[in-house]
């Protein structure tokens, strides 16, 4: 079962932009469960009430106002670890809608487990407790974050394939942009897949 991947808005991103991102993410990942949650509450009881069926369904309510405006990645990571652990909301991987999101619709994917697992790549210059981040184009937001959350691919694979502007848009190895990852493949045979 896939945990919900929270989308945290640290900037006043228009609800129509969030709706477009979520709609594109789901339409390009037909073989992957919908798992995105535009988080709208900072209370532990509210987070504990979420179930995996509470994923965000577009359109995002036009009255949406984020309680996370101005929060740092470190503050978000601590908040999720303290409040979302053992809930349907993932606490180790999250997406950030920031000022750049309003400009290009990309979301910042944050992997707080990167340094807690085996050495995964060429990031020796990274601080030991610093999360690994990569910006994702909307079509990869659902399928690839789910693939990372269930262990079918690593964040470093996306970092290595970003465009010059730092956004992952498919990389050279993807044959079909936005092709969904099929969760059942990894669950049925227990294998780790390198690509979604």
PDB file of N, CA and C in Angstrom, residues 30-80:
ATOM      1  N   UNK A  30      -1.287   6.369 -15.204  1.00  0.00           N
ATOM      2  CA  UNK A  30      -2.493   5.552 -15.135  1.00  0.00           C
ATOM      3  C   UNK A  30      -2.300   4.232 -14.397  1.00  0.00           C
ATOM      4  N   UNK A  31      -1.103   3.690 -14.385  1.00  0.00           N
ATOM      5  CA  UNK A  31      -0.848   2.404 -13.732  1.00  0.00           C
ATOM      6  C   UNK A  31      -0.385   2.560 -12.283  1.00  0.00           C
ATOM      7  N   UNK A  32      -0.449   3.771 -11.765  1.00  0.00           N
ATOM      8  CA  UNK A  32       0.004   4.054 -10.406  1.00  0.00           C
ATOM      9  C   UNK A  32      -1.154   4.635  -9.608  1.00  0.00           C
ATOM     10  N   UNK A  33      -1.294   4.201  -8.378  1.00  0.00           N
ATOM     11  CA  UNK A  33      -2.344   4.739  -7.513  1.00  0.00           C
ATOM     12  C   UNK A  33      -2.181   6.240  -7.334  1.00  0.00           C
ATOM     13  N   UNK A  34      -3.311   6.937  -7.294  1.00  0.00           N
ATOM     14  CA  UNK A  34      -3.270   8.363  -6.972  1.00  0.00           C
ATOM     15  C   UNK A  34      -2.800   8.489  -5.533  1.00  0.00           C
ATOM     16  N   UNK A  35      -1.770   9.286  -5.309  1.00  0.00           N
ATOM     17  CA  UNK A  35      -1.173   9.332  -3.971  1.00  0.00           C
ATOM     18  C   UNK A  35      -0.800  10.736  -3.516  1.00  0.00           C
ATOM     19  N   UNK A  36      -1.226  11.759  -4.237  1.00  0.00           N
ATOM     20  CA  UNK A  36      -0.836  13.122  -3.886  1.00  0.00           C
ATOM     21  C   UNK A  36      -1.847  13.746  -2.935  1.00  0.00           C
ATOM     22  N   UNK A  37      -1.352  14.464  -1.951  1.00  0.00           N
ATOM     23  CA  UNK A  37      -2.213  15.121  -0.972  1.00  0.00           C
ATOM     24  C   UNK A  37      -1.743  16.557  -0.769  1.00  0.00           C
ATOM     25  N   UNK A  38      -2.543  17.512  -1.249  1.00  0.00           N
ATOM     26  CA  UNK A  38      -2.246  18.914  -0.973  1.00  0.00           C
ATOM     27  C   UNK A  38      -2.611  19.132   0.489  1.00  0.00           C
ATOM     28  N   UNK A  39      -1.593  19.244   1.318  1.00  0.00           N
ATOM     29  CA  UNK A  39      -1.803  19.320   2.764  1.00  0.00           C
ATOM     30  C   UNK A  39      -2.289  20.717   3.144  1.00  0.00           C
ATOM     31  N   UNK A  40      -3.393  20.751   3.892  1.00  0.00           N
ATOM     32  CA  UNK A  40      -4.027  22.032   4.209  1.00  0.00           C
ATOM     33  C   UNK A  40      -4.179  22.271   5.704  1.00  0.00           C
ATOM     34  N   UNK A  41      -3.564  21.425   6.514  1.00  0.00           N
ATOM     35  CA  UNK A  41      -3.747  21.530   7.958  1.00  0.00           C
ATOM     36  C   UNK A  41      -2.442  21.173   8.660  1.00  0.00           C
ATOM     37  N   UNK A  42      -2.155  21.852   9.751  1.00  0.00           N
ATOM     38  CA  UNK A  42      -0.931  21.575  10.503  1.00  0.00           C
ATOM     39  C   UNK A  42      -1.201  20.845  11.815  1.00  0.00           C
ATOM     40  N   UNK A  43      -2.423  20.391  12.020  1.00  0.00           N
ATOM     41  CA  UNK A  43      -2.721  19.719  13.291  1.00  0.00           C
ATOM     42  C   UNK A  43      -2.508  18.214  13.180  1.00  0.00           C
ATOM     43  N   UNK A  44      -1.921  17.647  14.207  1.00  0.00           N
ATOM     44  CA  UNK A  44      -1.685  16.201  14.244  1.00  0.00           C
ATOM     45  C   UNK A  44      -2.988  15.409  14.124  1.00  0.00           C
ATOM     46  N   UNK A  45      -4.070  15.786  14.834  1.00  0.00           N
ATOM     47  CA  UNK A  45      -5.322  15.030  14.698  1.00  0.00           C
ATOM     48  C   UNK A  45      -5.847  15.002  13.257  1.00  0.00           C
ATOM     49  N   UNK A  46      -5.731  16.112  12.542  1.00  0.00           N
ATOM     50  CA  UNK A  46      -6.189  16.146  11.152  1.00  0.00           C
ATOM     51  C   UNK A  46      -5.350  15.205  10.293  1.00  0.00           C
ATOM     52  N   UNK A  47      -4.051  15.211  10.497  1.00  0.00           N
ATOM     53  CA  UNK A  47      -3.165  14.341   9.719  1.00  0.00           C
ATOM     54  C   UNK A  47      -3.438  12.874  10.033  1.00  0.00           C
ATOM     55  N   UNK A  48      -3.720  12.563  11.279  1.00  0.00           N
ATOM     56  CA  UNK A  48      -3.997  11.179  11.666  1.00  0.00           C
ATOM     57  C   UNK A  48      -5.310  10.664  11.089  1.00  0.00           C
ATOM     58  N   UNK A  49      -6.236  11.555  10.748  1.00  0.00           N
ATOM     59  CA  UNK A  49      -7.527  11.134  10.188  1.00  0.00           C
ATOM     60  C   UNK A  49      -7.441  10.745   8.716  1.00  0.00           C
ATOM     61  N   UNK A  50      -6.406  11.176   8.017  1.00  0.00           N
ATOM     62  CA  UNK A  50      -6.304  10.853   6.594  1.00  0.00           C
ATOM     63  C   UNK A  50      -6.177   9.349   6.385  1.00  0.00           C
ATOM     64  N   UNK A  51      -6.811   8.877   5.312  1.00  0.00           N
ATOM     65  CA  UNK A  51      -6.630   7.500   4.856  1.00  0.00           C
ATOM     66  C   UNK A  51      -6.037   7.563   3.452  1.00  0.00           C
ATOM     67  N   UNK A  52      -5.590   6.436   2.925  1.00  0.00           N
ATOM     68  CA  UNK A  52      -5.011   6.430   1.581  1.00  0.00           C
ATOM     69  C   UNK A  52      -6.038   6.816   0.521  1.00  0.00           C
ATOM     70  N   UNK A  53      -7.310   6.768   0.864  1.00  0.00           N
ATOM     71  CA  UNK A  53      -8.361   7.170  -0.074  1.00  0.00           C
ATOM     72  C   UNK A  53      -8.592   8.677  -0.083  1.00  0.00           C
ATOM     73  N   UNK A  54      -7.868   9.418   0.734  1.00  0.00           N
ATOM     74  CA  UNK A  54      -8.041  10.870   0.832  1.00  0.00           C
ATOM     75  C   UNK A  54      -7.086  11.647  -0.065  1.00  0.00           C
ATOM     76  N   UNK A  55      -6.587  11.017  -1.119  1.00  0.00           N
ATOM     77  CA  UNK A  55      -5.696  11.722  -2.035  1.00  0.00           C
ATOM     78  C   UNK A  55      -6.436  12.917  -2.641  1.00  0.00           C
ATOM     79  N   UNK A  56      -5.678  13.921  -3.041  1.00  0.00           N
ATOM     80  CA  UNK A  56      -6.273  15.122  -3.630  1.00  0.00           C
ATOM     81  C   UNK A  56      -6.848  14.791  -4.992  1.00  0.00           C
ATOM     82  N   UNK A  57      -8.092  15.209  -5.167  1.00  0.00           N
ATOM     83  CA  UNK A  57      -8.775  15.067  -6.447  1.00  0.00           C
ATOM     84  C   UNK A  57      -8.969  16.475  -7.020  1.00  0.00           C
ATOM     85  N   UNK A  58      -8.490  16.704  -8.237  1.00  0.00           N
ATOM     86  CA  UNK A  58      -8.673  18.037  -8.808  1.00  0.00           C
ATOM     87  C   UNK A  58     -10.160  18.288  -9.095  1.00  0.00           C
ATOM     88  N   UNK A  59     -10.601  19.519  -9.030  1.00  0.00           N
ATOM     89  CA  UNK A  59      -9.807  20.725  -8.808  1.00  0.00           C
ATOM     90  C   UNK A  59      -9.569  20.983  -7.322  1.00  0.00           C
ATOM     91  N   UNK A  60      -8.450  21.625  -7.030  1.00  0.00           N
ATOM     92  CA  UNK A  60      -8.165  22.070  -5.666  1.00  0.00           C
ATOM     93  C   UNK A  60      -9.120  23.229  -5.382  1.00  0.00           C
ATOM     94  N   UNK A  61      -9.716  23.220  -4.205  1.00  0.00           N
ATOM     95  CA  UNK A  61     -10.682  24.256  -3.815  1.00  0.00           C
ATOM     96  C   UNK A  61     -10.079  25.648  -4.011  1.00  0.00           C
ATOM     97  N   UNK A  62     -10.819  26.522  -4.677  1.00  0.00           N
ATOM     98  CA  UNK A  62     -10.337  27.878  -4.969  1.00  0.00           C
ATOM     99  C   UNK A  62     -10.064  28.700  -3.713  1.00  0.00           C
ATOM    100  N   UNK A  63     -10.641  28.293  -2.585  1.00  0.00           N
ATOM    101  CA  UNK A  63     -10.414  29.030  -1.336  1.00  0.00           C
ATOM    102  C   UNK A  63      -9.187  28.512  -0.567  1.00  0.00           C
ATOM    103  N   UNK A  64      -8.482  27.527  -1.136  1.00  0.00           N
ATOM    104  CA  UNK A  64      -7.327  26.938  -0.455  1.00  0.00           C
ATOM    105  C   UNK A  64      -6.285  27.999  -0.110  1.00  0.00           C
ATOM    106  N   UNK A  65      -5.868  28.003   1.142  1.00  0.00           N
ATOM    107  CA  UNK A  65      -4.768  28.840   1.628  1.00  0.00           C
ATOM    108  C   UNK A  65      -3.846  27.945   2.445  1.00  0.00           C
ATOM    109  N   UNK A  66      -2.605  27.901   2.075  1.00  0.00           N
ATOM    110  CA  UNK A  66      -1.648  27.029   2.752  1.00  0.00           C
ATOM    111  C   UNK A  66      -1.231  27.580   4.109  1.00  0.00           C
ATOM    112  N   UNK A  67      -1.186  26.707   5.116  1.00  0.00           N
ATOM    113  CA  UNK A  67      -0.668  27.119   6.424  1.00  0.00           C
ATOM    114  C   UNK A  67       0.859  27.021   6.510  1.00  0.00           C
ATOM    115  N   UNK A  68       1.504  26.663   5.398  1.00  0.00           N
ATOM    116  CA  UNK A  68       2.953  26.422   5.394  1.00  0.00           C
ATOM    117  C   UNK A  68       3.749  27.526   4.689  1.00  0.00           C
ATOM    118  N   UNK A  69       3.120  28.649   4.391  1.00  0.00           N
ATOM    119  CA  UNK A  69       3.799  29.733   3.676  1.00  0.00           C
ATOM    120  C   UNK A  69       5.068  30.134   4.440  1.00  0.00           C
ATOM    121  N   UNK A  70       6.189  30.153   3.708  1.00  0.00           N
ATOM    122  CA  UNK A  70       7.456  30.582   4.289  1.00  0.00           C
ATOM    123  C   UNK A  70       8.226  29.512   5.051  1.00  0.00           C
ATOM    124  N   UNK A  71       7.689  28.296   5.156  1.00  0.00           N
ATOM    125  CA  UNK A  71       8.382  27.244   5.908  1.00  0.00           C
ATOM    126  C   UNK A  71       9.618  26.768   5.148  1.00  0.00           C
ATOM    127  N   UNK A  72      10.667  26.421   5.878  1.00  0.00           N
ATOM    128  CA  UNK A  72      11.888  25.851   5.296  1.00  0.00           C
ATOM    129  C   UNK A  72      11.716  24.344   5.114  1.00  0.00           C
ATOM    130  N   UNK A  73      12.575  23.745   4.306  1.00  0.00           N
ATOM    131  CA  UNK A  73      12.543  22.288   4.122  1.00  0.00           C
ATOM    132  C   UNK A  73      12.778  21.574   5.443  1.00  0.00           C
ATOM    133  N   UNK A  74      13.696  22.098   6.242  1.00  0.00           N
ATOM    134  CA  UNK A  74      14.002  21.475   7.532  1.00  0.00           C
ATOM    135  C   UNK A  74      12.790  21.501   8.456  1.00  0.00           C
ATOM    136  N   UNK A  75      12.077  22.621   8.471  1.00  0.00           N
ATOM    137  CA  UNK A  75      10.886  22.735   9.322  1.00  0.00           C
ATOM    138  C   UNK A  75       9.788  21.781   8.850  1.00  0.00           C
ATOM    139  N   UNK A  76       9.611  21.673   7.537  1.00  0.00           N
ATOM    140  CA  UNK A  76       8.610  20.749   6.990  1.00  0.00           C
ATOM    141  C   UNK A  76       8.974  19.316   7.349  1.00  0.00           C
ATOM    142  N   UNK A  77      10.241  18.950   7.149  1.00  0.00           N
ATOM    143  CA  UNK A  77      10.682  17.582   7.448  1.00  0.00           C
ATOM    144  C   UNK A  77      10.441  17.239   8.915  1.00  0.00           C
ATOM    145  N   UNK A  78      10.759  18.153   9.812  1.00  0.00           N
ATOM    146  CA  UNK A  78      10.531  17.919  11.242  1.00  0.00           C
ATOM    147  C   UNK A  78       9.036  17.814  11.539  1.00  0.00           C
ATOM    148  N   UNK A  79       8.252  18.701  10.954  1.00  0.00           N
ATOM    149  CA  UNK A  79       6.802  18.679  11.149  1.00  0.00           C
ATOM    150  C   UNK A  79       6.218  17.328  10.721  1.00  0.00           C
ATOM    151  N   UNK A  80       6.600  16.849   9.542  1.00  0.00           N
ATOM    152  CA  UNK A  80       6.064  15.573   9.059  1.00  0.00           C
ATOM    153  C   UNK A  80       6.539  14.412   9.922  1.00  0.00           C
TER     154      UNK A  80
END
